[in-house]
mmCIF file of C-alpha atoms in Angstrom:
data_model
loop_
_atom_site.group_PDB
_atom_site.id
_atom_site.type_symbol
_atom_site.label_atom_id
_atom_site.label_comp_id
_atom_site.label_asym_id
_atom_site.label_seq_id
_atom_site.Cartn_x
_atom_site.Cartn_y
_atom_site.Cartn_z
ATOM 1 C CA MET A 1 152.294 103.031 51.920
ATOM 2 C CA SER A 2 151.639 99.312 52.032
ATOM 3 C CA GLN A 3 154.765 98.774 54.157
ATOM 4 C CA PHE A 4 153.462 101.315 56.687
ATOM 5 C CA TYR A 5 150.195 99.404 57.057
ATOM 6 C CA THR A 6 152.046 96.110 57.371
ATOM 7 C CA ILE A 7 154.357 97.418 60.099
ATOM 8 C CA SER A 8 151.564 99.188 61.983
ATOM 9 C CA LEU A 9 149.385 96.076 61.719
ATOM 10 C CA PHE A 10 152.172 93.985 63.231
ATOM 11 C CA LEU A 11 152.746 96.478 66.079
ATOM 12 C CA LEU A 12 149.016 96.749 66.801
ATOM 13 C CA LEU A 13 148.788 92.974 66.850
ATOM 14 C CA LEU A 14 151.584 92.793 69.445
ATOM 15 C CA VAL A 15 149.866 95.376 71.663
ATOM 16 C CA PHE A 16 146.532 93.601 71.240
ATOM 17 C CA ILE A 17 148.053 90.220 72.176
ATOM 18 C CA TYR A 18 149.701 91.701 75.279
ATOM 19 C CA PHE A 19 146.521 93.290 76.640
ATOM 20 C CA THR A 20 144.444 90.230 75.759
ATOM 21 C CA TYR A 21 146.950 88.219 77.779
ATOM 22 C CA GLN A 22 146.463 90.658 80.673
ATOM 23 C CA ILE A 23 142.672 90.204 80.508
ATOM 24 C CA MET A 24 142.929 86.406 80.422
ATOM 25 C CA ASN A 25 145.456 86.436 83.250
ATOM 26 C CA LEU A 26 143.127 88.531 85.428
ATOM 27 C CA LEU A 27 140.154 86.284 84.696
ATOM 28 C CA VAL A 28 142.088 83.088 85.444
ATOM 29 C CA THR A 29 143.407 84.591 88.692
ATOM 30 C CA MET A 30 139.878 85.544 89.759
ATOM 31 C CA LEU A 31 138.511 82.103 88.943
ATOM 32 C CA LYS A 32 141.342 80.310 90.772
ATOM 33 C CA GLN A 33 140.926 82.468 93.856
ATOM 34 C CA ARG A 34 137.141 82.011 93.896
ATOM 35 C CA LYS A 35 137.672 78.248 93.643
ATOM 36 C CA LYS A 36 140.314 78.309 96.383
ATOM 37 C CA GLU A 37 138.285 80.454 98.775
ATOM 38 C CA GLY A 38 134.643 79.680 98.064
ATOM 39 C CA ALA A 39 133.246 82.721 99.879
ATOM 40 C CA MET A 40 134.778 85.227 97.458
ATOM 41 C CA GLU A 41 132.229 87.621 95.993
ATOM 42 C CA PHE A 42 132.405 90.625 93.724
ATOM 43 C CA CYS A 43 132.240 93.994 95.456
ATOM 44 C CA LEU A 44 130.461 95.936 92.703
ATOM 45 C CA SER A 45 127.765 98.540 93.173
ATOM 46 C CA SER A 46 124.645 98.349 91.017
ATOM 47 C CA THR A 47 126.141 101.017 88.746
ATOM 48 C CA GLY A 48 129.331 98.960 88.550
ATOM 49 C CA LYS A 49 127.439 95.836 87.533
ATOM 50 C CA TYR A 50 125.734 97.687 84.694
ATOM 51 C CA ALA A 51 128.990 99.368 83.686
ATOM 52 C CA TYR A 52 130.872 96.074 83.468
ATOM 53 C CA ILE A 53 128.017 94.426 81.575
ATOM 54 C CA GLY A 54 128.172 97.358 79.161
ATOM 55 C CA MET A 55 131.934 96.971 78.832
ATOM 56 C CA ILE A 56 131.575 93.262 78.063
ATOM 57 C CA VAL A 57 128.940 94.018 75.426
ATOM 58 C CA GLY A 58 131.248 96.706 74.014
ATOM 59 C CA TYR A 59 134.074 94.175 73.854
ATOM 60 C CA VAL A 60 131.880 91.802 71.844
ATOM 61 C CA VAL A 61 130.893 94.695 69.548
ATOM 62 C CA ALA A 62 134.576 95.623 69.082
ATOM 63 C CA TRP A 63 135.275 92.015 68.061
ATOM 64 C CA ALA A 64 132.351 92.129 65.606
ATOM 65 C CA ILE A 65 133.699 95.358 64.100
ATOM 66 C CA PHE A 66 137.131 93.766 63.766
ATOM 67 C CA ILE A 67 135.740 90.686 62.037
ATOM 68 C CA TRP A 68 133.626 92.828 59.709
ATOM 69 C CA THR A 69 136.594 95.054 58.763
ATOM 70 C CA CYS A 70 138.746 91.958 58.165
ATOM 71 C CA ILE A 71 136.150 90.563 55.771
ATOM 72 C CA VAL A 72 135.811 93.881 53.929
ATOM 73 C CA GLY A 73 139.598 94.340 53.859
ATOM 74 C CA TRP A 74 140.064 90.856 52.479
ATOM 75 C CA GLN A 75 137.435 91.446 49.763
ATOM 76 C CA LEU A 76 138.954 94.813 48.800
ATOM 77 C CA ASP A 77 142.521 93.549 49.234
ATOM 78 C CA SER A 78 143.217 96.499 51.549
ATOM 79 C CA LEU A 79 145.338 96.384 54.688
ATOM 80 C CA GLN A 80 143.928 99.747 55.729
ATOM 81 C CA TRP A 81 140.545 98.208 56.599
ATOM 82 C CA ILE A 82 142.158 95.467 58.665
ATOM 83 C CA ASN A 83 144.403 98.037 60.359
ATOM 84 C CA ASN A 84 141.415 100.214 61.276
ATOM 85 C CA GLY A 85 139.481 97.280 62.727
ATOM 86 C CA LEU A 86 142.477 96.099 64.713
ATOM 87 C CA SER A 87 143.005 99.659 65.995
ATOM 88 C CA VAL A 88 139.460 99.794 67.369
ATOM 89 C CA LEU A 89 139.820 96.379 68.981
ATOM 90 C CA THR A 90 143.243 97.183 70.456
ATOM 91 C CA ILE A 91 142.127 100.474 71.989
ATOM 92 C CA TYR A 92 139.041 98.873 73.478
ATOM 93 C CA THR A 93 141.085 95.949 74.804
ATOM 94 C CA LEU A 94 143.466 98.402 76.478
ATOM 95 C CA ILE A 95 140.590 100.255 78.180
ATOM 96 C CA PHE A 96 138.846 97.022 79.171
ATOM 97 C CA SER A 97 141.987 95.540 80.723
ATOM 98 C CA MET A 98 142.602 98.692 82.762
ATOM 99 C CA GLN A 99 139.029 98.663 84.082
ATOM 100 C CA LEU A 100 139.098 94.939 84.781
ATOM 101 C CA ALA A 101 142.167 95.418 86.987
ATOM 102 C CA ASN A 102 140.033 97.515 89.389
ATOM 103 C CA ILE A 103 137.519 94.783 90.226
ATOM 104 C CA ILE A 104 137.584 93.728 93.870
ATOM 105 C CA LEU A 105 136.645 90.308 95.208
ATOM 106 C CA LEU A 106 136.002 90.063 98.938
ATOM 107 C CA GLY A 107 136.445 86.901 100.957
ATOM 108 C CA LYS A 108 136.527 85.999 104.631
ATOM 109 C CA LYS A 109 140.276 86.459 105.048
ATOM 110 C CA HIS A 110 141.484 87.891 101.756
ATOM 111 C CA MET A 111 140.659 90.602 99.272
ATOM 112 C CA LEU A 112 141.629 90.307 95.610
ATOM 113 C CA ILE A 113 142.227 93.577 93.750
ATOM 114 C CA GLY A 114 142.966 92.707 90.150
ATOM 115 C CA ARG A 115 145.844 90.276 90.646
ATOM 116 C CA LEU A 116 146.867 91.503 94.106
ATOM 117 C CA LEU A 117 145.800 89.176 96.924
ATOM 118 C CA VAL A 118 145.642 91.090 100.214
ATOM 119 C CA ASP A 119 145.169 89.711 103.720
ATOM 120 C CA TYR A 120 142.890 92.028 105.724
ATOM 121 C CA ARG A 121 144.906 91.569 108.907
ATOM 122 C CA LYS A 122 148.098 92.899 107.322
ATOM 123 C CA MET A 123 146.613 96.072 105.846
ATOM 124 C CA LYS A 124 147.774 99.317 107.438
ATOM 125 C CA LYS A 125 146.674 102.943 107.065
ATOM 126 C CA VAL A 126 143.504 102.220 105.095
ATOM 127 C CA ASP A 127 141.954 105.382 103.663
ATOM 128 C CA LEU A 128 138.743 105.578 101.629
ATOM 129 C CA ASN A 129 138.694 109.216 100.554
ATOM 130 C CA SER A 130 136.119 111.320 98.753
ATOM 131 C CA LYS A 131 138.075 111.210 95.481
ATOM 132 C CA ARG A 132 136.731 107.689 94.912
ATOM 133 C CA GLU A 133 140.116 106.164 95.752
ATOM 134 C CA MET A 134 141.330 103.713 98.323
ATOM 135 C CA THR A 135 144.869 103.787 99.617
ATOM 136 C CA PHE A 136 146.494 101.363 102.024
ATOM 137 C CA VAL A 137 149.890 100.086 103.042
ATOM 138 C CA TYR A 138 150.549 96.389 102.557
ATOM 139 C CA ALA A 139 153.931 94.684 102.847
ATOM 140 C CA GLN A 140 155.606 98.086 103.288
ATOM 141 C CA LYS A 141 154.277 99.337 99.947
ATOM 142 C CA THR A 142 151.546 101.893 99.370
ATOM 143 C CA PHE A 143 148.755 100.861 97.017
ATOM 144 C CA ARG A 144 146.115 103.101 95.463
ATOM 145 C CA PHE A 145 143.201 102.118 93.272
ATOM 146 C CA SER A 146 139.924 103.551 92.060
ATOM 147 C CA THR A 147 136.658 102.728 93.791
ATOM 148 C CA ARG A 148 134.450 104.165 91.056
ATOM 149 C CA PHE A 149 132.291 101.067 90.552
ATOM 150 C CA ILE A 150 132.836 99.518 93.990
ATOM 151 C CA ASP A 151 130.233 99.125 96.741
ATOM 152 C CA ILE A 152 131.847 101.239 99.455
ATOM 153 C CA LYS A 153 129.596 99.961 102.274
ATOM 154 C CA LYS A 154 130.487 96.340 101.545
ATOM 155 C CA LEU A 155 134.190 97.223 101.303
ATOM 156 C CA ARG A 156 134.162 99.106 104.617
ATOM 157 C CA ALA A 157 132.381 96.228 106.333
ATOM 158 C CA ALA A 158 134.961 93.754 105.036
ATOM 159 C CA ILE A 159 137.864 95.937 106.170
ATOM 160 C CA ALA A 160 136.272 96.591 109.569
ATOM 161 C CA ARG A 161 136.056 92.884 110.390
ATOM 162 C CA LYS A 162 139.787 92.377 109.829
ATOM 163 C CA GLY A 163 140.538 92.126 113.548
#
């Protein structure tokens, strides 16, 4: 049984490292774009701001749980405790990275959706439907993303001034 925990711990660690890389990559991209185009601002509704603050607090709590289970696992000489803590952290990191990819930054000429930098003038067939989704065609590809925590009025105003 110890080999199972060792192998699963290694696989969970690989998944955790990959999604942590995704989170860091998104954050660095957002910071670089905000530095490049100073007028970039987050397009979050008030509910979205509270939701993302809650997700950040949850991420810190997941890290605390992981550290606590590592300490207990080390004291009890049990890989199962470490595996459980890493499982919680990995699942939360996966969810957090998927939600972080839906953040929109609006600028004067560009819009940043996750890692996708979009020029307003080149967007075609923009549709903000009632399913809390936005679809548009950019560079002959169709993109769709969730607008659950996005300020729709601010997004519409930014798209309307594209001309």
